[in-house]
mmCIF file of C-alpha atoms in Angstrom:
data_model
loop_
_atom_site.group_PDB
_atom_site.id
_atom_site.type_symbol
_atom_site.label_atom_id
_atom_site.label_comp_id
_atom_site.label_asym_id
_atom_site.label_seq_id
_atom_site.Cartn_x
_atom_site.Cartn_y
_atom_site.Cartn_z
ATOM 1 C CA MET A 855 96.636 62.685 -36.705
ATOM 2 C CA LYS A 856 92.879 63.129 -36.291
ATOM 3 C CA THR A 857 93.298 63.569 -32.529
ATOM 4 C CA TYR A 858 96.068 66.102 -33.125
ATOM 5 C CA LYS A 859 93.860 68.139 -35.504
ATOM 6 C CA THR A 860 90.994 68.054 -33.015
ATOM 7 C CA PHE A 861 93.339 69.327 -30.317
ATOM 8 C CA ILE A 862 94.402 72.244 -32.548
ATOM 9 C CA VAL A 863 90.778 73.205 -33.319
ATOM 10 C CA VAL A 864 89.824 73.130 -29.632
ATOM 11 C CA ALA A 865 92.936 75.078 -28.660
ATOM 12 C CA LEU A 866 92.289 77.754 -31.299
ATOM 13 C CA ALA A 867 88.673 78.056 -30.170
ATOM 14 C CA ALA A 868 89.816 78.537 -26.584
ATOM 15 C CA ILE A 869 92.162 81.300 -27.665
ATOM 16 C CA SER A 870 89.744 82.992 -30.069
ATOM 17 C CA VAL A 871 87.001 83.829 -27.532
ATOM 18 C CA PRO A 872 89.213 85.941 -25.212
ATOM 19 C CA ALA A 873 90.823 87.509 -28.283
ATOM 20 C CA LEU A 874 87.372 88.365 -29.626
ATOM 21 C CA ALA A 875 86.471 90.081 -26.361
ATOM 22 C CA GLN A 876 89.775 91.944 -26.266
ATOM 23 C CA ASN A 877 89.238 93.389 -29.747
ATOM 24 C CA TYR A 878 85.470 93.849 -29.416
ATOM 25 C CA PRO A 879 83.932 95.833 -30.970
ATOM 26 C CA VAL A 880 85.619 96.201 -34.342
ATOM 27 C CA ARG A 881 82.536 97.683 -36.008
ATOM 28 C CA PRO A 882 79.408 99.640 -34.952
ATOM 29 C CA VAL A 883 77.110 97.968 -32.430
ATOM 30 C CA ARG A 884 73.345 98.102 -32.890
ATOM 31 C CA ALA A 885 71.328 98.861 -29.745
ATOM 32 C CA ILE A 886 67.660 97.997 -30.280
ATOM 33 C CA ILE A 887 65.616 100.318 -28.043
ATOM 34 C CA ALA A 888 62.232 98.806 -27.228
ATOM 35 C CA PHE A 889 60.239 102.064 -27.185
ATOM 36 C CA PRO A 890 60.032 105.127 -29.457
ATOM 37 C CA ALA A 891 62.155 108.267 -29.326
ATOM 38 C CA GLY A 892 61.308 110.391 -26.295
ATOM 39 C CA SER A 893 60.342 107.449 -24.099
ATOM 40 C CA GLY A 894 62.035 106.841 -20.765
ATOM 41 C CA THR A 895 63.755 103.778 -22.236
ATOM 42 C CA ASP A 896 65.036 105.815 -25.174
ATOM 43 C CA VAL A 897 66.283 108.731 -23.085
ATOM 44 C CA ILE A 898 68.386 106.703 -20.632
ATOM 45 C CA GLY A 899 69.485 104.313 -23.381
ATOM 46 C CA ARG A 900 70.934 107.096 -25.503
ATOM 47 C CA ILE A 901 72.656 108.781 -22.559
ATOM 48 C CA VAL A 902 74.532 105.613 -21.622
ATOM 49 C CA THR A 903 75.290 104.311 -25.121
ATOM 50 C CA GLN A 904 76.749 107.676 -26.112
ATOM 51 C CA LYS A 905 79.377 107.290 -23.392
ATOM 52 C CA VAL A 906 80.027 103.651 -24.236
ATOM 53 C CA SER A 907 80.606 104.675 -27.868
ATOM 54 C CA GLU A 908 83.445 106.899 -26.658
ATOM 55 C CA TYR A 909 85.049 104.017 -24.794
ATOM 56 C CA TRP A 910 84.778 101.641 -27.720
ATOM 57 C CA GLY A 911 85.803 104.015 -30.473
ATOM 58 C CA GLN A 912 82.844 102.553 -32.346
ATOM 59 C CA GLN A 913 79.372 103.966 -32.732
ATOM 60 C CA VAL A 914 76.563 102.355 -30.770
ATOM 61 C CA VAL A 915 73.686 102.897 -33.174
ATOM 62 C CA ALA A 916 70.348 103.467 -31.429
ATOM 63 C CA ASP A 917 67.554 101.720 -33.328
ATOM 64 C CA ASN A 918 64.074 102.406 -31.923
ATOM 65 C CA ARG A 919 61.680 99.507 -32.511
ATOM 66 C CA GLY A 920 58.631 100.361 -30.445
ATOM 67 C CA GLY A 921 55.385 98.433 -30.314
ATOM 68 C CA ALA A 922 53.664 95.553 -28.502
ATOM 69 C CA GLY A 923 54.957 96.666 -25.117
ATOM 70 C CA GLY A 924 58.582 96.277 -26.151
ATOM 71 C CA SER A 925 58.182 92.701 -27.387
ATOM 72 C CA ILE A 926 58.878 93.633 -31.033
ATOM 73 C CA ALA A 927 62.378 94.777 -30.089
ATOM 74 C CA SER A 928 62.918 91.740 -27.873
ATOM 75 C CA ALA A 929 61.953 89.418 -30.733
ATOM 76 C CA ILE A 930 64.485 91.084 -33.069
ATOM 77 C CA VAL A 931 67.313 90.642 -30.578
ATOM 78 C CA ALA A 932 66.333 87.069 -29.690
ATOM 79 C CA LYS A 933 66.824 86.095 -33.340
ATOM 80 C CA ALA A 934 70.011 88.133 -33.901
ATOM 81 C CA ASN A 935 73.485 86.705 -34.354
ATOM 82 C CA PRO A 936 74.922 86.181 -30.829
ATOM 83 C CA ASP A 937 78.168 88.008 -31.477
ATOM 84 C CA GLY A 938 77.697 91.087 -29.296
ATOM 85 C CA TYR A 939 76.833 93.405 -32.180
ATOM 86 C CA THR A 940 73.080 93.464 -31.482
ATOM 87 C CA LEU A 941 71.951 94.481 -27.995
ATOM 88 C CA LEU A 942 68.553 95.128 -26.417
ATOM 89 C CA ILE A 943 67.672 98.080 -24.212
ATOM 90 C CA ASN A 944 64.241 97.523 -22.726
ATOM 91 C CA SER A 945 62.246 98.516 -19.673
ATOM 92 C CA SER A 946 60.646 96.353 -17.005
ATOM 93 C CA ALA A 947 58.128 95.536 -19.756
ATOM 94 C CA HIS A 948 60.568 92.772 -20.743
ATOM 95 C CA ALA A 949 59.677 90.996 -17.487
ATOM 96 C CA VAL A 950 55.975 91.912 -17.697
ATOM 97 C CA ASN A 951 55.311 90.585 -21.208
ATOM 98 C CA PRO A 952 55.346 86.852 -20.345
ATOM 99 C CA SER A 953 52.247 87.508 -18.236
ATOM 100 C CA PHE A 954 50.503 89.892 -20.645
ATOM 101 C CA TYR A 955 50.894 87.846 -23.823
ATOM 102 C CA ALA A 956 49.613 84.299 -24.257
ATOM 103 C CA LYS A 957 52.385 83.590 -26.761
ATOM 104 C CA LEU A 958 55.578 85.532 -27.414
ATOM 105 C CA PRO A 959 57.891 84.846 -30.404
ATOM 106 C CA TYR A 960 60.725 84.212 -27.943
ATOM 107 C CA ASP A 961 61.407 82.821 -24.475
ATOM 108 C CA THR A 962 62.163 85.657 -22.045
ATOM 109 C CA LEU A 963 64.307 83.481 -19.786
ATOM 110 C CA LYS A 964 66.071 81.306 -22.373
ATOM 111 C CA ASP A 965 66.636 83.449 -25.471
ATOM 112 C CA PHE A 966 68.645 86.249 -23.857
ATOM 113 C CA VAL A 967 71.762 86.878 -21.824
ATOM 114 C CA ASP A 968 70.931 89.232 -18.956
ATOM 115 C CA ILE A 969 73.766 91.782 -18.909
ATOM 116 C CA GLY A 970 72.843 94.459 -16.409
ATOM 117 C CA LEU A 971 70.449 96.950 -14.868
ATOM 118 C CA ILE A 972 70.859 100.399 -16.433
ATOM 119 C CA ALA A 973 68.633 102.506 -14.183
ATOM 120 C CA ILE A 974 65.568 102.644 -11.942
ATOM 121 C CA GLN A 975 63.041 105.421 -12.232
ATOM 122 C CA ALA A 976 59.727 106.593 -10.806
ATOM 123 C CA ASN A 977 56.723 107.395 -12.945
ATOM 124 C CA VAL A 978 54.907 110.679 -12.439
ATOM 125 C CA LEU A 979 51.163 110.998 -12.907
ATOM 126 C CA ILE A 980 50.509 113.929 -15.242
ATOM 127 C CA VAL A 981 47.257 115.545 -16.354
ATOM 128 C CA PRO A 982 46.420 118.457 -18.700
ATOM 129 C CA ASN A 983 46.893 121.952 -17.291
ATOM 130 C CA GLY A 984 43.214 122.583 -17.928
ATOM 131 C CA ALA A 985 42.077 119.537 -15.929
ATOM 132 C CA PRO A 986 39.653 120.329 -13.076
ATOM 133 C CA PHE A 987 41.619 118.327 -10.489
ATOM 134 C CA LYS A 988 44.586 119.912 -8.718
ATOM 135 C CA SER A 989 45.525 116.898 -6.578
ATOM 136 C CA LEU A 990 45.447 113.113 -6.695
ATOM 137 C CA GLN A 991 42.603 113.118 -4.173
ATOM 138 C CA GLU A 992 40.462 115.213 -6.537
ATOM 139 C CA PHE A 993 41.461 112.999 -9.476
ATOM 140 C CA LEU A 994 40.403 109.846 -7.622
ATOM 141 C CA LYS A 995 37.164 111.452 -6.435
ATOM 142 C CA ALA A 996 36.234 112.177 -10.068
ATOM 143 C CA ALA A 997 37.240 108.671 -11.184
ATOM 144 C CA ARG A 998 35.203 106.960 -8.467
ATOM 145 C CA ALA A 999 32.157 109.169 -9.080
ATOM 146 C CA LYS A 1000 31.944 107.984 -12.702
ATOM 147 C CA PRO A 1001 33.909 104.711 -13.137
ATOM 148 C CA GLY A 1002 35.591 104.475 -16.558
ATOM 149 C CA SER A 1003 34.927 108.112 -17.427
ATOM 150 C CA LEU A 1004 38.592 109.150 -17.223
ATOM 151 C CA ASN A 1005 40.946 108.041 -19.994
ATOM 152 C CA PHE A 1006 44.373 106.785 -18.898
ATOM 153 C CA ALA A 1007 47.182 106.580 -21.456
ATOM 154 C CA PHE A 1008 49.843 103.874 -21.400
ATOM 155 C CA ALA A 1009 52.843 103.140 -23.627
ATOM 156 C CA GLY A 1010 51.864 99.803 -25.130
ATOM 157 C CA VAL A 1011 50.275 96.635 -23.788
ATOM 158 C CA GLY A 1012 52.577 95.055 -21.229
ATOM 159 C CA SER A 1013 54.742 98.160 -20.844
ATOM 160 C CA GLY A 1014 55.869 99.398 -17.439
ATOM 161 C CA THR A 1015 53.407 102.271 -17.694
ATOM 162 C CA HIS A 1016 50.599 99.818 -18.471
ATOM 163 C CA LEU A 1017 51.306 97.761 -15.356
ATOM 164 C CA ASN A 1018 51.540 100.991 -13.355
ATOM 165 C CA ASN A 1019 47.986 101.776 -14.532
ATOM 166 C CA VAL A 1020 46.794 98.290 -13.590
ATOM 167 C CA LYS A 1021 48.330 98.359 -10.119
ATOM 168 C CA PHE A 1022 47.155 101.918 -9.454
ATOM 169 C CA ALA A 1023 43.537 101.189 -10.454
ATOM 170 C CA MET A 1024 43.533 98.027 -8.337
ATOM 171 C CA ASP A 1025 45.098 99.590 -5.239
ATOM 172 C CA ALA A 1026 43.088 102.830 -5.510
ATOM 173 C CA ASN A 1027 39.793 100.972 -6.061
ATOM 174 C CA ALA A 1028 39.062 102.998 -9.189
ATOM 175 C CA ARG A 1029 38.281 102.176 -12.805
ATOM 176 C CA PHE A 1030 39.674 103.959 -15.863
ATOM 177 C CA THR A 1031 39.445 103.593 -19.627
ATOM 178 C CA ASP A 1032 42.932 102.680 -20.841
ATOM 179 C CA VAL A 1033 44.230 104.109 -24.123
ATOM 180 C CA ALA A 1034 47.290 102.510 -25.739
ATOM 181 C CA TYR A 1035 50.103 104.527 -27.340
ATOM 182 C CA LYS A 1036 53.371 103.462 -28.948
ATOM 183 C CA GLY A 1037 55.440 105.404 -26.427
ATOM 184 C CA SER A 1038 55.697 108.253 -23.950
ATOM 185 C CA GLY A 1039 56.222 110.934 -26.589
ATOM 186 C CA GLU A 1040 52.808 110.411 -28.183
ATOM 187 C CA ALA A 1041 51.050 109.950 -24.840
ATOM 188 C CA ILE A 1042 52.469 113.144 -23.351
ATOM 189 C CA LEU A 1043 51.518 115.181 -26.416
ATOM 190 C CA ASP A 1044 47.932 113.990 -26.062
ATOM 191 C CA VAL A 1045 47.929 114.889 -22.357
ATOM 192 C CA ILE A 1046 49.153 118.383 -23.291
ATOM 193 C CA GLY A 1047 46.420 118.635 -25.908
ATOM 194 C CA GLY A 1048 43.731 117.435 -23.492
ATOM 195 C CA ARG A 1049 42.919 114.421 -25.663
ATOM 196 C CA VAL A 1050 43.640 112.031 -22.799
ATOM 197 C CA ASP A 1051 43.048 112.643 -19.094
ATOM 198 C CA ALA A 1052 46.180 111.187 -17.492
ATOM 199 C CA TYR A 1053 49.442 109.336 -18.013
ATOM 200 C CA PHE A 1054 52.056 107.750 -15.762
ATOM 201 C CA SER A 1055 55.091 109.228 -17.479
ATOM 202 C CA PRO A 1056 58.634 108.098 -16.729
ATOM 203 C CA ILE A 1057 60.178 111.160 -15.068
ATOM 204 C CA SER A 1058 62.913 111.386 -17.704
ATOM 205 C CA ALA A 1059 60.298 111.686 -20.447
ATOM 206 C CA GLY A 1060 57.971 114.073 -18.647
ATOM 207 C CA ILE A 1061 60.120 116.315 -16.460
ATOM 208 C CA GLY A 1062 60.786 118.896 -19.178
ATOM 209 C CA TYR A 1063 57.061 119.304 -19.837
ATOM 210 C CA ILE A 1064 56.328 119.537 -16.107
ATOM 211 C CA GLN A 1065 59.014 122.141 -15.444
ATOM 212 C CA GLY A 1066 57.994 123.992 -18.609
ATOM 213 C CA GLY A 1067 54.409 124.255 -17.389
ATOM 214 C CA LYS A 1068 52.973 122.154 -20.218
ATOM 215 C CA VAL A 1069 51.330 119.585 -17.920
ATOM 216 C CA ARG A 1070 50.393 119.298 -14.237
ATOM 217 C CA ALA A 1071 52.062 116.656 -12.035
ATOM 218 C CA LEU A 1072 49.815 115.091 -9.398
ATOM 219 C CA ALA A 1073 51.850 112.294 -7.820
ATOM 220 C CA ILE A 1074 55.005 110.149 -7.891
ATOM 221 C CA SER A 1075 54.646 106.359 -8.201
ATOM 222 C CA THR A 1076 57.448 105.329 -5.831
ATOM 223 C CA ALA A 1077 57.417 105.182 -2.026
ATOM 224 C CA LYS A 1078 59.618 108.257 -1.707
ATOM 225 C CA ARG A 1079 59.474 111.599 -3.484
ATOM 226 C CA SER A 1080 61.716 112.373 -6.423
ATOM 227 C CA ALA A 1081 64.689 114.661 -5.808
ATOM 228 C CA GLN A 1082 63.958 116.242 -9.210
ATOM 229 C CA LEU A 1083 60.291 116.939 -8.343
ATOM 230 C CA PRO A 1084 60.409 117.425 -4.553
ATOM 231 C CA ASN A 1085 57.087 119.277 -4.375
ATOM 232 C CA VAL A 1086 55.151 116.452 -6.021
ATOM 233 C CA PRO A 1087 53.732 114.078 -3.366
ATOM 234 C CA THR A 1088 53.830 110.306 -3.658
ATOM 235 C CA ILE A 1089 50.724 108.272 -4.394
ATOM 236 C CA ALA A 1090 51.073 106.709 -0.942
ATOM 237 C CA GLU A 1091 50.989 110.188 0.628
ATOM 238 C CA SER A 1092 47.961 111.109 -1.436
ATOM 239 C CA GLY A 1093 45.388 108.560 -0.409
ATOM 240 C CA VAL A 1094 46.635 105.142 -1.590
ATOM 241 C CA PRO A 1095 48.663 103.861 1.394
ATOM 242 C CA GLY A 1096 51.595 101.570 0.653
ATOM 243 C CA PHE A 1097 51.623 102.216 -3.095
ATOM 244 C CA ASP A 1098 55.084 101.787 -4.604
ATOM 245 C CA TYR A 1099 55.893 101.190 -8.254
ATOM 246 C CA ALA A 1100 59.183 101.763 -10.048
ATOM 247 C CA LEU A 1101 60.144 101.479 -13.694
ATOM 248 C CA TRP A 1102 63.513 99.938 -14.514
ATOM 249 C CA PHE A 1103 65.656 99.659 -17.627
ATOM 250 C CA GLY A 1104 68.056 96.882 -18.567
ATOM 251 C CA LEU A 1105 70.483 95.549 -21.138
ATOM 252 C CA TRP A 1106 70.381 92.172 -22.887
ATOM 253 C CA ALA A 1107 72.141 90.250 -25.673
ATOM 254 C CA PRO A 1108 71.011 87.180 -27.624
ATOM 255 C CA ALA A 1109 71.512 83.829 -25.904
ATOM 256 C CA GLY A 1110 74.787 82.275 -26.948
ATOM 257 C CA THR A 1111 76.777 85.508 -26.912
ATOM 258 C CA PRO A 1112 80.285 84.536 -25.703
ATOM 259 C CA ALA A 1113 80.774 85.047 -21.973
ATOM 260 C CA ALA A 1114 83.961 87.039 -22.559
ATOM 261 C CA VAL A 1115 82.086 89.475 -24.817
ATOM 262 C CA VAL A 1116 79.252 89.769 -22.297
ATOM 263 C CA GLY A 1117 81.826 90.519 -19.638
ATOM 264 C CA LYS A 1118 83.363 93.271 -21.781
ATOM 265 C CA ILE A 1119 79.952 94.833 -22.454
ATOM 266 C CA SER A 1120 79.005 94.655 -18.768
ATOM 267 C CA LYS A 1121 82.301 96.210 -17.701
ATOM 268 C CA ASP A 1122 82.046 99.138 -20.123
ATOM 269 C CA PHE A 1123 78.378 99.884 -19.443
ATOM 270 C CA THR A 1124 79.152 99.839 -15.713
ATOM 271 C CA ARG A 1125 82.034 102.215 -16.366
ATOM 272 C CA ALA A 1126 79.633 104.545 -18.202
ATOM 273 C CA LEU A 1127 77.177 104.454 -15.291
ATOM 274 C CA GLU A 1128 79.999 105.422 -12.937
ATOM 275 C CA ASP A 1129 81.162 108.329 -15.117
ATOM 276 C CA LYS A 1130 80.258 111.496 -13.192
ATOM 277 C CA PRO A 1131 79.043 113.694 -16.113
ATOM 278 C CA THR A 1132 76.941 110.793 -17.429
ATOM 279 C CA LEU A 1133 75.660 110.009 -13.942
ATOM 280 C CA ASP A 1134 74.790 113.643 -13.274
ATOM 281 C CA LYS A 1135 72.925 113.970 -16.573
ATOM 282 C CA ALA A 1136 70.916 110.799 -15.966
ATOM 283 C CA THR A 1137 70.220 111.637 -12.317
ATOM 284 C CA THR A 1138 68.901 115.075 -13.287
ATOM 285 C CA LEU A 1139 66.258 113.260 -15.316
ATOM 286 C CA GLY A 1140 65.071 111.242 -12.329
ATOM 287 C CA ASN A 1141 67.136 108.079 -12.695
ATOM 288 C CA GLU A 1142 68.582 106.127 -9.797
ATOM 289 C CA PHE A 1143 71.209 103.414 -10.030
ATOM 290 C CA ASN A 1144 71.886 99.963 -8.621
ATOM 291 C CA ILE A 1145 74.683 98.416 -10.664
ATOM 292 C CA MET A 1146 74.379 94.644 -11.068
ATOM 293 C CA THR A 1147 76.702 92.008 -12.492
ATOM 294 C CA PRO A 1148 75.165 89.704 -15.145
ATOM 295 C CA PRO A 1149 74.458 86.877 -12.615
ATOM 296 C CA VAL A 1150 72.829 89.275 -10.141
ATOM 297 C CA PHE A 1151 70.783 90.928 -12.895
ATOM 298 C CA SER A 1152 69.698 87.514 -14.183
ATOM 299 C CA LYS A 1153 68.356 86.648 -10.733
ATOM 300 C CA PHE A 1154 66.643 90.054 -10.537
ATOM 301 C CA VAL A 1155 64.919 89.564 -13.925
ATOM 302 C CA ARG A 1156 63.571 86.168 -12.882
ATOM 303 C CA GLN A 1157 62.235 87.582 -9.636
ATOM 304 C CA GLN A 1158 60.563 90.410 -11.543
ATOM 305 C CA VAL A 1159 58.890 87.990 -13.972
ATOM 306 C CA GLN A 1160 57.366 86.177 -10.987
ATOM 307 C CA GLU A 1161 56.314 89.381 -9.213
ATOM 308 C CA PHE A 1162 54.654 90.866 -12.290
ATOM 309 C CA ALA A 1163 52.835 87.577 -12.907
ATOM 310 C CA LYS A 1164 51.301 87.867 -9.423
ATOM 311 C CA VAL A 1165 50.094 91.435 -10.074
ATOM 312 C CA VAL A 1166 48.614 90.538 -13.459
ATOM 313 C CA LYS A 1167 46.825 87.535 -11.973
ATOM 314 C CA ALA A 1168 45.520 89.538 -9.011
ATOM 315 C CA ALA A 1169 44.157 92.134 -11.433
ATOM 316 C CA GLY A 1170 42.292 89.415 -13.330
ATOM 317 C CA ILE A 1171 43.961 90.212 -16.670
ATOM 318 C CA ASN A 1172 43.768 87.491 -19.302
ATOM 319 C CA PRO A 1173 46.883 87.175 -21.526
ATOM 320 C CA GLN A 1174 46.301 88.546 -25.016
#
């Protein structure tokens, strides 16, 4: 009798997981966004989750939890119930943080299920309209003449914009005074106001201000120019040969989330990224796409953790 009961329990469990995925979600899903409203992570996250909400017939509630380079949001999701109703949308900062922080309240590689890459995006170096430099060459000339005299904003320790600063200063042989912000929104406003000298803004967060004439764009961080800002040269074109840095955004769930549910989430987010109106809207903001299955994305994340660790070490940064 005991064996028979055990068989029933196991059989019901085997049936319940696919059934759970088939019915998922039956209530609103909470998407923890690792940076504040107006950030590149927030902008692309809301575009995609809005479409997924339509597919699911359930609201995907965006919950911005910025701070500590995205690690506050990651910690919330790592401790959440692994049922598919709490997801993480973070930037490449998720893979940077293990190198920037001596101790995180979670394990980046063990406490999450890697679901998929949402988008890849260049950063654009912006300065105030009233700044004396009209090109990256002039900006670097001023920085090298008085090392540390120019203030460089970044969106939190360990964020993608922070590492962009680190790599740029190292490759350009220049020194800046870094100023931390909670997210792109605050940093851009201080560039506009002339309270900070420069910021590597995700294109999606800064393009409206650039096109509106609120700030001046000096250079693009990736190896090729942006289709949305074709007249802005790359950093590599502007005196720092070989420079190439891209920001990326991904989707995670807590470790232990049923594979069938992860598969459903992956399938529907991929569907959203293939939807033409959604794709067009995201592309207009400077996003590019390379859809990955969960196993491929998991391999990508691990490679990125190793690559960022090399950059941080080469820059001589001690974990905080």
